[in-house]
PDB file of C-alpha atoms in Angstrom:
ATOM      1  CA  MET A   1      16.455  55.738  22.446  1.00 71.00           C
ATOM      2  CA  TYR A   2      17.548  52.271  23.531  1.00 84.00           C
ATOM      3  CA  ASP A   3      14.991  49.560  24.213  1.00 88.00           C
ATOM      4  CA  PRO A   4      14.959  48.760  27.992  1.00 88.00           C
ATOM      5  CA  THR A   5      14.529  45.049  27.236  1.00 88.00           C
ATOM      6  CA  ARG A   6      17.759  45.054  25.241  1.00 90.00           C
ATOM      7  CA  LEU A   7      19.535  47.064  27.921  1.00 91.00           C
ATOM      8  CA  ALA A   8      18.416  44.490  30.495  1.00 89.00           C
ATOM      9  CA  ALA A   9      19.750  41.730  28.247  1.00 90.00           C
ATOM     10  CA  LEU A  10      23.183  43.366  28.062  1.00 92.00           C
ATOM     11  CA  VAL A  11      23.279  43.911  31.833  1.00 90.00           C
ATOM     12  CA  ALA A  12      22.339  40.267  32.401  1.00 88.00           C
ATOM     13  CA  VAL A  13      25.155  39.066  30.120  1.00 91.00           C
ATOM     14  CA  SER A  14      27.636  41.317  31.918  1.00 90.00           C
ATOM     15  CA  GLU A  15      26.578  39.868  35.286  1.00 87.00           C
ATOM     16  CA  ALA A  16      26.337  36.227  34.180  1.00 86.00           C
ATOM     17  CA  GLY A  17      29.490  36.201  32.066  1.00 88.00           C
ATOM     18  CA  SER A  18      27.856  34.328  29.208  1.00 88.00           C
ATOM     19  CA  ILE A  19      24.847  34.558  26.933  1.00 90.00           C
ATOM     20  CA  THR A  20      23.714  31.035  27.902  1.00 89.00           C
ATOM     21  CA  ARG A  21      23.638  31.739  31.650  1.00 85.00           C
ATOM     22  CA  ALA A  22      22.013  35.138  31.116  1.00 86.00           C
ATOM     23  CA  ALA A  23      19.330  33.556  28.902  1.00 85.00           C
ATOM     24  CA  GLU A  24      18.491  31.036  31.639  1.00 80.00           C
ATOM     25  CA  ARG A  25      18.143  33.878  34.154  1.00 77.00           C
ATOM     26  CA  LEU A  26      15.824  35.907  31.917  1.00 79.00           C
ATOM     27  CA  GLY A  27      13.739  33.027  30.530  1.00 75.00           C
ATOM     28  CA  TYR A  28      15.007  33.372  26.932  1.00 82.00           C
ATOM     29  CA  THR A  29      16.697  30.893  24.646  1.00 87.00           C
ATOM     30  CA  PRO A  30      20.394  31.764  24.018  1.00 89.00           C
ATOM     31  CA  PRO A  31      19.736  32.579  20.308  1.00 91.00           C
ATOM     32  CA  ALA A  32      16.863  34.915  21.258  1.00 90.00           C
ATOM     33  CA  LEU A  33      18.994  36.738  23.822  1.00 90.00           C
ATOM     34  CA  SER A  34      21.898  36.948  21.375  1.00 91.00           C
ATOM     35  CA  GLN A  35      19.537  38.616  18.880  1.00 92.00           C
ATOM     36  CA  GLN A  36      18.543  41.206  21.501  1.00 91.00           C
ATOM     37  CA  VAL A  37      22.189  42.082  22.099  1.00 93.00           C
ATOM     38  CA  ALA A  38      22.882  42.206  18.348  1.00 92.00           C
ATOM     39  CA  LYS A  39      20.014  44.665  17.851  1.00 93.00           C
ATOM     40  CA  LEU A  40      21.372  46.821  20.679  1.00 93.00           C
ATOM     41  CA  GLU A  41      24.803  46.796  19.042  1.00 93.00           C
ATOM     42  CA  ARG A  42      23.251  47.988  15.782  1.00 92.00           C
ATOM     43  CA  GLU A  43      21.471  50.785  17.675  1.00 91.00           C
ATOM     44  CA  ALA A  44      24.718  51.755  19.409  1.00 92.00           C
ATOM     45  CA  GLY A  45      26.726  51.540  16.195  1.00 92.00           C
ATOM     46  CA  THR A  46      29.528  49.569  17.841  1.00 94.00           C
ATOM     47  CA  ALA A  47      30.378  46.186  19.349  1.00 94.00           C
ATOM     48  CA  LEU A  48      29.315  45.826  22.973  1.00 94.00           C
ATOM     49  CA  LEU A  49      30.418  42.237  23.622  1.00 93.00           C
ATOM     50  CA  VAL A  50      33.422  40.098  22.751  1.00 93.00           C
ATOM     51  CA  ARG A  51      32.217  36.517  22.496  1.00 88.00           C
ATOM     52  CA  HIS A  52      34.611  33.667  23.272  1.00 87.00           C
ATOM     53  CA  PRO A  53      34.206  29.885  23.787  1.00 83.00           C
ATOM     54  CA  ARG A  54      33.815  30.184  27.556  1.00 81.00           C
ATOM     55  CA  GLY A  55      31.391  33.119  27.571  1.00 86.00           C
ATOM     56  CA  ALA A  56      31.394  36.811  26.733  1.00 90.00           C
ATOM     57  CA  ARG A  57      32.942  40.022  28.073  1.00 90.00           C
ATOM     58  CA  LEU A  58      32.074  43.663  27.600  1.00 94.00           C
ATOM     59  CA  THR A  59      33.981  45.945  25.284  1.00 94.00           C
ATOM     60  CA  ALA A  60      34.845  49.430  26.512  1.00 94.00           C
ATOM     61  CA  ALA A  61      31.665  50.697  24.854  1.00 94.00           C
ATOM     62  CA  GLY A  62      29.712  47.881  26.484  1.00 92.00           C
ATOM     63  CA  GLU A  63      31.040  48.767  29.948  1.00 93.00           C
ATOM     64  CA  LEU A  64      30.049  52.394  29.466  1.00 94.00           C
ATOM     65  CA  LEU A  65      26.538  51.467  28.301  1.00 94.00           C
ATOM     66  CA  VAL A  66      26.014  48.933  31.102  1.00 93.00           C
ATOM     67  CA  THR A  67      26.899  51.564  33.720  1.00 92.00           C
ATOM     68  CA  ARG A  68      24.257  53.905  32.310  1.00 91.00           C
ATOM     69  CA  ALA A  69      21.786  51.099  31.669  1.00 91.00           C
ATOM     70  CA  ARG A  70      21.779  50.057  35.320  1.00 88.00           C
ATOM     71  CA  ARG A  71      20.722  53.557  36.324  1.00 88.00           C
ATOM     72  CA  VAL A  72      17.987  53.603  33.685  1.00 89.00           C
ATOM     73  CA  LEU A  73      16.678  50.184  34.686  1.00 85.00           C
ATOM     74  CA  ASP A  74      16.744  51.117  38.380  1.00 81.00           C
ATOM     75  CA  GLU A  75      14.637  54.194  37.620  1.00 82.00           C
ATOM     76  CA  LEU A  76      12.191  52.123  35.572  1.00 81.00           C
ATOM     77  CA  GLU A  77      11.928  49.582  38.403  1.00 72.00           C
ATOM     78  CA  LEU A  78      11.213  52.393  40.852  1.00 70.00           C
ATOM     79  CA  ALA A  79       8.560  53.745  38.491  1.00 76.00           C
ATOM     80  CA  ARG A  80       6.938  50.294  38.298  1.00 68.00           C
ATOM     81  CA  HIS A  81       6.719  50.112  42.082  1.00 62.00           C
ATOM     82  CA  GLU A  82       5.220  53.581  42.310  1.00 64.00           C
ATOM     83  CA  LEU A  83       2.680  52.835  39.578  1.00 67.00           C
ATOM     84  CA  ALA A  84       1.830  49.544  41.274  1.00 63.00           C
ATOM     85  CA  ARG A  85       0.938  51.403  44.449  1.00 60.00           C
ATOM     86  CA  VAL A  86      -1.262  53.772  42.438  1.00 58.00           C
ATOM     87  CA  ALA A  87      -2.952  50.804  40.731  1.00 63.00           C
ATOM     88  CA  GLY A  88      -3.494  48.950  43.996  1.00 60.00           C
ATOM     89  CA  LEU A  89      -0.752  46.345  43.476  1.00 65.00           C
ATOM     90  CA  ALA A  90       1.171  47.109  46.662  1.00 65.00           C
ATOM     91  CA  GLY A  91       0.671  44.266  49.118  1.00 71.00           C
ATOM     92  CA  GLY A  92      -2.168  41.787  48.857  1.00 81.00           C
ATOM     93  CA  SER A  93      -1.884  38.256  47.503  1.00 88.00           C
ATOM     94  CA  LEU A  94      -2.200  36.252  44.309  1.00 93.00           C
ATOM     95  CA  ARG A  95      -3.262  32.591  44.398  1.00 95.00           C
ATOM     96  CA  LEU A  96      -2.406  30.527  41.335  1.00 97.00           C
ATOM     97  CA  GLY A  97      -3.413  27.062  40.174  1.00 97.00           C
ATOM     98  CA  THR A  98      -1.355  25.163  37.619  1.00 96.00           C
ATOM     99  CA  PHE A  99      -0.874  21.717  36.130  1.00 92.00           C
ATOM    100  CA  GLN A 100       2.514  20.016  36.291  1.00 88.00           C
ATOM    101  CA  THR A 101       3.939  20.679  32.807  1.00 87.00           C
ATOM    102  CA  ALA A 102       3.139  24.402  32.850  1.00 90.00           C
ATOM    103  CA  GLY A 103       4.175  24.696  36.482  1.00 91.00           C
ATOM    104  CA  ILE A 104       7.636  23.312  35.764  1.00 89.00           C
ATOM    105  CA  HIS A 105       8.433  24.707  32.324  1.00 85.00           C
ATOM    106  CA  LEU A 106       6.393  27.888  31.789  1.00 86.00           C
ATOM    107  CA  LEU A 107       5.321  29.393  35.101  1.00 91.00           C
ATOM    108  CA  PRO A 108       8.659  29.988  36.927  1.00 91.00           C
ATOM    109  CA  PRO A 109       9.989  32.829  34.690  1.00 88.00           C
ATOM    110  CA  VAL A 110       6.574  34.530  34.850  1.00 91.00           C
ATOM    111  CA  LEU A 111       6.556  34.290  38.646  1.00 93.00           C
ATOM    112  CA  SER A 112      10.098  35.655  38.718  1.00 91.00           C
ATOM    113  CA  ALA A 113       9.167  38.652  36.553  1.00 88.00           C
ATOM    114  CA  PHE A 114       6.071  39.308  38.661  1.00 89.00           C
ATOM    115  CA  ARG A 115       8.114  39.137  41.864  1.00 89.00           C
ATOM    116  CA  ARG A 116      10.596  41.676  40.506  1.00 85.00           C
ATOM    117  CA  ALA A 117       7.799  44.044  39.498  1.00 81.00           C
ATOM    118  CA  HIS A 118       5.602  43.542  42.578  1.00 84.00           C
ATOM    119  CA  PRO A 119       7.742  42.311  45.486  1.00 85.00           C
ATOM    120  CA  ASP A 120       5.081  43.122  48.090  1.00 83.00           C
ATOM    121  CA  VAL A 121       2.457  40.746  46.666  1.00 89.00           C
ATOM    122  CA  GLU A 122       2.277  37.398  48.467  1.00 91.00           C
ATOM    123  CA  LEU A 123       2.284  34.466  46.011  1.00 95.00           C
ATOM    124  CA  ALA A 124       0.762  31.017  46.492  1.00 96.00           C
ATOM    125  CA  VAL A 125       0.854  28.196  43.908  1.00 97.00           C
ATOM    126  CA  ALA A 126      -1.318  25.072  44.073  1.00 96.00           C
ATOM    127  CA  ASN A 127      -1.433  22.008  41.832  1.00 94.00           C
ATOM    128  CA  HIS A 128      -4.736  21.640  39.959  1.00 93.00           C
ATOM    129  CA  GLU A 129      -4.699  19.127  37.113  1.00 88.00           C
ATOM    130  CA  PRO A 130      -7.254  20.052  34.440  1.00 89.00           C
ATOM    131  CA  PRO A 131     -10.112  20.519  34.580  1.00 88.00           C
ATOM    132  CA  ALA A 132      -9.928  20.927  38.387  1.00 91.00           C
ATOM    133  CA  GLY A 133      -8.396  24.406  38.055  1.00 94.00           C
ATOM    134  CA  ILE A 134     -11.601  25.714  36.478  1.00 94.00           C
ATOM    135  CA  ALA A 135     -13.640  24.649  39.501  1.00 94.00           C
ATOM    136  CA  ALA A 136     -11.013  26.115  41.843  1.00 95.00           C
ATOM    137  CA  VAL A 137     -11.317  29.540  40.192  1.00 95.00           C
ATOM    138  CA  ALA A 138     -15.125  29.383  40.222  1.00 93.00           C
ATOM    139  CA  ALA A 139     -15.085  28.466  43.927  1.00 93.00           C
ATOM    140  CA  GLY A 140     -12.718  31.306  44.796  1.00 92.00           C
ATOM    141  CA  GLU A 141      -9.948  28.934  45.925  1.00 95.00           C
ATOM    142  CA  VAL A 142      -7.478  30.498  43.483  1.00 96.00           C
ATOM    143  CA  ASP A 143      -7.464  33.772  41.542  1.00 94.00           C
ATOM    144  CA  LEU A 144      -6.095  32.344  38.284  1.00 96.00           C
ATOM    145  CA  ALA A 145      -5.502  28.832  37.001  1.00 97.00           C
ATOM    146  CA  LEU A 146      -3.567  27.446  34.068  1.00 96.00           C
ATOM    147  CA  THR A 147      -5.529  24.692  32.392  1.00 95.00           C
ATOM    148  CA  HIS A 148      -5.539  22.852  29.082  1.00 93.00           C
ATOM    149  CA  THR A 149      -7.884  21.299  26.585  1.00 92.00           C
ATOM    150  CA  TYR A 150      -7.170  18.809  23.824  1.00 93.00           C
ATOM    151  CA  ALA A 151      -8.450  18.446  20.278  1.00 91.00           C
ATOM    152  CA  PRO A 152     -10.255  16.443  19.180  1.00 90.00           C
ATOM    153  CA  ALA A 153     -12.402  16.457  22.332  1.00 86.00           C
ATOM    154  CA  GLU A 154     -15.768  17.531  23.610  1.00 81.00           C
ATOM    155  CA  PRO A 155     -15.734  21.202  24.720  1.00 80.00           C
ATOM    156  CA  VAL A 156     -15.164  21.685  28.445  1.00 79.00           C
ATOM    157  CA  PRO A 157     -18.164  23.582  29.872  1.00 84.00           C
ATOM    158  CA  LEU A 158     -17.216  26.702  31.837  1.00 90.00           C
ATOM    159  CA  PRO A 159     -19.208  28.020  34.798  1.00 92.00           C
ATOM    160  CA  ALA A 160     -20.874  31.338  34.035  1.00 91.00           C
ATOM    161  CA  SER A 161     -18.618  33.079  36.557  1.00 92.00           C
ATOM    162  CA  VAL A 162     -15.324  32.289  34.788  1.00 94.00           C
ATOM    163  CA  ALA A 163     -13.686  32.778  31.398  1.00 93.00           C
ATOM    164  CA  ALA A 164     -10.704  31.112  29.722  1.00 93.00           C
ATOM    165  CA  GLU A 165      -8.098  33.052  27.730  1.00 92.00           C
ATOM    166  CA  PRO A 166      -6.030  30.872  25.336  1.00 91.00           C
ATOM    167  CA  LEU A 167      -2.283  31.435  25.709  1.00 90.00           C
ATOM    168  CA  LEU A 168      -0.567  28.725  23.665  1.00 89.00           C
ATOM    169  CA  VAL A 169      -1.644  26.136  21.080  1.00 89.00           C
ATOM    170  CA  GLU A 170       0.755  23.272  20.386  1.00 91.00           C
ATOM    171  CA  GLU A 171       0.643  20.143  18.267  1.00 93.00           C
ATOM    172  CA  LEU A 172       0.820  16.653  19.689  1.00 95.00           C
ATOM    173  CA  VAL A 173       3.795  14.687  18.375  1.00 96.00           C
ATOM    174  CA  LEU A 174       4.831  11.051  18.307  1.00 97.00           C
ATOM    175  CA  VAL A 175       7.531  10.052  20.797  1.00 97.00           C
ATOM    176  CA  THR A 176       9.418   6.768  20.578  1.00 97.00           C
ATOM    177  CA  ALA A 177      12.468   5.101  22.056  1.00 97.00           C
ATOM    178  CA  PRO A 178      15.691   6.469  20.509  1.00 95.00           C
ATOM    179  CA  GLY A 179      16.434   4.816  17.189  1.00 93.00           C
ATOM    180  CA  HIS A 180      12.865   3.591  16.667  1.00 95.00           C
ATOM    181  CA  ALA A 181      11.980   3.115  12.987  1.00 93.00           C
ATOM    182  CA  LEU A 182       8.961   5.459  13.180  1.00 94.00           C
ATOM    183  CA  ALA A 183      11.133   8.356  14.349  1.00 91.00           C
ATOM    184  CA  ASP A 184      13.429   7.953  11.331  1.00 85.00           C
ATOM    185  CA  GLY A 185      12.326  10.625   8.876  1.00 84.00           C
ATOM    186  CA  SER A 186      11.785  14.356   8.561  1.00 85.00           C
ATOM    187  CA  SER A 187       8.377  14.195   6.875  1.00 92.00           C
ATOM    188  CA  ARG A 188       5.140  14.020   8.830  1.00 95.00           C
ATOM    189  CA  LEU A 189       4.100  10.507   9.752  1.00 95.00           C
ATOM    190  CA  PRO A 190       0.564   9.536   8.678  1.00 95.00           C
ATOM    191  CA  LEU A 191      -1.562   8.665  11.674  1.00 94.00           C
ATOM    192  CA  GLY A 192      -2.405   5.345  10.028  1.00 93.00           C
ATOM    193  CA  ALA A 193       1.253   4.307  10.349  1.00 94.00           C
ATOM    194  CA  LEU A 194       0.586   3.811  14.078  1.00 94.00           C
ATOM    195  CA  ALA A 195      -1.620   0.790  13.317  1.00 94.00           C
ATOM    196  CA  GLY A 196      -0.468  -2.135  15.433  1.00 93.00           C
ATOM    197  CA  GLN A 197       1.951  -0.037  17.466  1.00 93.00           C
ATOM    198  CA  PRO A 198       1.922  -0.595  21.257  1.00 94.00           C
ATOM    199  CA  LEU A 199       0.642   2.655  22.767  1.00 94.00           C
ATOM    200  CA  ILE A 200       1.472   4.127  26.171  1.00 94.00           C
ATOM    201  CA  SER A 201      -2.037   5.415  26.847  1.00 89.00           C
ATOM    202  CA  MET A 202      -3.491   7.891  29.355  1.00 84.00           C
ATOM    203  CA  ALA A 203      -7.096   6.769  28.838  1.00 75.00           C
ATOM    204  CA  PRO A 204      -9.620   6.130  30.248  1.00 72.00           C
ATOM    205  CA  ASP A 205      -8.847   7.981  33.498  1.00 74.00           C
ATOM    206  CA  HIS A 206      -7.681  11.251  31.940  1.00 79.00           C
ATOM    207  CA  PRO A 207     -10.819  12.910  30.524  1.00 79.00           C
ATOM    208  CA  PRO A 208      -9.072  15.707  28.567  1.00 82.00           C
ATOM    209  CA  ARG A 209      -7.194  13.052  26.561  1.00 88.00           C
ATOM    210  CA  GLN A 210     -10.110  10.786  25.725  1.00 87.00           C
ATOM    211  CA  GLY A 211     -10.792  12.363  22.328  1.00 90.00           C
ATOM    212  CA  VAL A 212      -7.140  12.025  21.366  1.00 91.00           C
ATOM    213  CA  GLU A 213      -7.019   8.429  22.555  1.00 90.00           C
ATOM    214  CA  ALA A 214     -10.128   7.663  20.506  1.00 91.00           C
ATOM    215  CA  ALA A 215      -8.460   9.102  17.382  1.00 92.00           C
ATOM    216  CA  LEU A 216      -5.392   6.951  17.998  1.00 92.00           C
ATOM    217  CA  ALA A 217      -7.580   3.879  18.498  1.00 91.00           C
ATOM    218  CA  ARG A 218      -9.289   4.572  15.157  1.00 91.00           C
ATOM    219  CA  ALA A 219      -5.828   4.718  13.558  1.00 91.00           C
ATOM    220  CA  GLY A 220      -5.107   1.238  14.949  1.00 92.00           C
ATOM    221  CA  ALA A 221      -2.674   2.014  17.770  1.00 90.00           C
ATOM    222  CA  ALA A 222      -3.120  -0.753  20.331  1.00 87.00           C
ATOM    223  CA  PRO A 223      -2.996   0.203  24.051  1.00 87.00           C
ATOM    224  CA  SER A 224      -0.012  -1.492  25.663  1.00 90.00           C
ATOM    225  CA  VAL A 225       0.362   0.293  29.024  1.00 91.00           C
ATOM    226  CA  LEU A 226      -2.252   2.447  30.754  1.00 88.00           C
ATOM    227  CA  VAL A 227      -0.960   5.392  32.808  1.00 88.00           C
ATOM    228  CA  GLU A 228      -3.858   6.225  35.071  1.00 81.00           C
ATOM    229  CA  THR A 229      -2.609   9.605  36.276  1.00 73.00           C
ATOM    230  CA  PRO A 230      -1.751  12.563  34.014  1.00 72.00           C
ATOM    231  CA  GLY A 231       2.014  12.230  34.416  1.00 84.00           C
ATOM    232  CA  TYR A 232       3.838  12.860  31.167  1.00 91.00           C
ATOM    233  CA  ALA A 233       7.245  12.335  32.812  1.00 91.00           C
ATOM    234  CA  LEU A 234       6.250   8.717  33.483  1.00 92.00           C
ATOM    235  CA  VAL A 235       4.831   8.308  29.968  1.00 93.00           C
ATOM    236  CA  CYS A 236       8.095   9.532  28.418  1.00 95.00           C
ATOM    237  CA  ALA A 237      10.192   7.306  30.695  1.00 95.00           C
ATOM    238  CA  LEU A 238       8.191   4.234  29.657  1.00 95.00           C
ATOM    239  CA  VAL A 239       8.505   5.185  25.986  1.00 96.00           C
ATOM    240  CA  SER A 240      12.249   5.751  26.342  1.00 96.00           C
ATOM    241  CA  ALA A 241      12.558   2.268  27.873  1.00 96.00           C
ATOM    242  CA  GLY A 242      10.987   0.745  24.764  1.00 95.00           C
ATOM    243  CA  LEU A 243       7.610  -0.252  26.236  1.00 95.00           C
ATOM    244  CA  GLY A 244       5.684   1.473  23.457  1.00 94.00           C
ATOM    245  CA  VAL A 245       5.108   4.776  21.661  1.00 95.00           C
ATOM    246  CA  ALA A 246       3.049   7.763  22.795  1.00 95.00           C
ATOM    247  CA  VAL A 247       1.552  10.970  21.471  1.00 96.00           C
ATOM    248  CA  VAL A 248       2.345  13.952  23.693  1.00 95.00           C
ATOM    249  CA  PRO A 249       2.424  17.772  23.419  1.00 94.00           C
ATOM    250  CA  GLU A 250       5.476  19.303  21.733  1.00 92.00           C
ATOM    251  CA  MET A 251       6.582  20.957  24.971  1.00 90.00           C
ATOM    252  CA  VAL A 252       6.562  17.630  26.774  1.00 93.00           C
ATOM    253  CA  ALA A 253       8.706  16.031  24.068  1.00 94.00           C
ATOM    254  CA  ARG A 254      11.188  18.949  24.055  1.00 90.00           C
ATOM    255  CA  THR A 255      11.645  18.996  27.826  1.00 91.00           C
ATOM    256  CA  SER A 256      11.667  15.259  28.531  1.00 92.00           C
ATOM    257  CA  ALA A 257      14.293  14.141  31.045  1.00 92.00           C
ATOM    258  CA  THR A 258      14.645  10.824  29.206  1.00 95.00           C
ATOM    259  CA  PRO A 259      15.962  10.446  25.615  1.00 96.00           C
ATOM    260  CA  LEU A 260      13.262  10.179  22.958  1.00 97.00           C
ATOM    261  CA  GLY A 261      12.774  10.037  19.234  1.00 96.00           C
ATOM    262  CA  THR A 262      10.129  12.477  17.970  1.00 96.00           C
ATOM    263  CA  ARG A 263       8.155  13.002  14.790  1.00 96.00           C
ATOM    264  CA  LEU A 264       5.357  15.274  13.625  1.00 95.00           C
ATOM    265  CA  LEU A 265       2.090  13.614  12.678  1.00 95.00           C
ATOM    266  CA  ASP A 266      -0.136  13.986   9.628  1.00 92.00           C
ATOM    267  CA  PRO A 267      -2.647  15.458   9.788  1.00 85.00           C
ATOM    268  CA  GLY A 268      -1.485  17.906  12.465  1.00 86.00           C
ATOM    269  CA  GLU A 269      -4.943  18.105  14.003  1.00 90.00           C
ATOM    270  CA  LEU A 270      -4.098  16.638  17.397  1.00 94.00           C
ATOM    271  CA  ARG A 271      -3.486  19.683  19.583  1.00 93.00           C
ATOM    272  CA  ARG A 272      -3.337  20.993  23.125  1.00 93.00           C
ATOM    273  CA  THR A 273      -4.428  24.510  24.069  1.00 92.00           C
ATOM    274  CA  ILE A 274      -3.123  26.015  27.314  1.00 93.00           C
ATOM    275  CA  SER A 275      -5.344  28.752  28.775  1.00 94.00           C
ATOM    276  CA  VAL A 276      -5.543  30.916  31.871  1.00 95.00           C
ATOM    277  CA  VAL A 277      -8.886  30.811  33.672  1.00 96.00           C
ATOM    278  CA  HIS A 278     -10.091  33.877  35.567  1.00 94.00           C
ATOM    279  CA  ARG A 279     -13.274  35.153  37.157  1.00 92.00           C
ATOM    280  CA  ASN A 280     -15.519  37.414  35.110  1.00 88.00           C
ATOM    281  CA  ASN A 281     -16.753  39.561  37.960  1.00 80.00           C
ATOM    282  CA  GLY A 282     -14.433  42.053  39.587  1.00 64.00           C
ATOM    283  CA  PRO A 283     -10.983  41.322  38.069  1.00 66.00           C
ATOM    284  CA  THR A 284      -8.239  42.569  40.381  1.00 78.00           C
ATOM    285  CA  PRO A 285      -5.240  44.676  39.266  1.00 81.00           C
ATOM    286  CA  THR A 286      -2.968  41.940  40.613  1.00 85.00           C
ATOM    287  CA  ALA A 287      -4.568  39.197  38.520  1.00 89.00           C
ATOM    288  CA  ASP A 288      -4.684  41.452  35.449  1.00 86.00           C
ATOM    289  CA  ALA A 289      -0.980  42.257  35.788  1.00 86.00           C
ATOM    290  CA  PHE A 290      -0.109  38.570  36.042  1.00 91.00           C
ATOM    291  CA  ARG A 291      -2.236  37.696  33.013  1.00 90.00           C
ATOM    292  CA  ALA A 292      -0.345  40.333  31.004  1.00 87.00           C
ATOM    293  CA  LEU A 293       2.962  38.701  31.957  1.00 88.00           C
ATOM    294  CA  LEU A 294       1.569  35.287  30.996  1.00 89.00           C
ATOM    295  CA  ARG A 295       0.683  36.554  27.524  1.00 85.00           C
ATOM    296  CA  GLY A 296       4.226  37.776  26.952  1.00 78.00           C
ATOM    297  CA  ALA A 297       5.905  34.629  28.289  1.00 76.00           C
ATOM    298  CA  PHE A 298       3.680  32.208  26.411  1.00 72.00           C
ATOM    299  CA  GLY A 299       4.049  34.308  23.265  1.00 63.00           C
ATOM    300  CA  ARG A 300       7.823  33.832  23.520  1.00 57.00           C
ATOM    301  CA  ALA A 301       7.289  30.089  23.976  1.00 53.00           C
ATOM    302  CA  VAL A 302       5.296  29.984  20.730  1.00 48.00           C
ATOM    303  CA  ARG A 303       7.980  31.899  18.824  1.00 45.00           C
ATOM    304  CA  GLN A 304      10.765  29.718  20.205  1.00 49.00           C
ATOM    305  CA  SER A 305       8.962  26.500  19.255  1.00 49.00           C
TER     306      SER A 305
END
């Protein structure tokens, strides 16, 4: 029996004409999607795609399987809709809170998958920079909120009515202007090597970062520019322009719109944890279904990183 996820991958490649474009549509990396197709080819016992520099095309066996796969996937989609109605997921609404980084780089494929599975649910997304999302969930303004905490830092107290489920833990890394001497090397950079370095700092007006900023201050990094709002895009742009160095989450460094040098730090104890906050009392089927999709998407993000 063929895995529906792999069948969907093959259908997506056939429609997009290339593994890269299909991966973007499905929220995978191209290597991860290519592995899905390769596993399907092993299950089928024959080649399903012919790969070429400008994309990929189906073999005769691939065309046959895609024709059948579409029918199978259509039936599964119909089953999901019918089960959703049974579970109370037909209609209604889901209100989400998110911070900027997650909202841009992690949330869209989850929203897309949820929309495909539950097209009748009305979606609303609001910006809530941590820790404001926690208060929004407690107040009933949103059903779920993506938030983050940093280490080292004082624990963020949670109201008794809400709980936080960790989804992704990532290290903080050093980012520099391209060609900077500190980014030259594959080994981890001791934190003490930042002594005397001009630091693009997000303290003191960004409470979640204050513990991290204190650790950098103890290592001797000297604040050069203060960014008073939690905008990592601005931090990375200033670093890229040579105004200083910064310590940011891995995801931020990977997705920066401006060119950066990066390096892991030693010890790797500076971290960011992304969590989904939900109410304890009376979880709804809609919110539970979305949390399940978040687990899968963020799990893929961990594996890809």
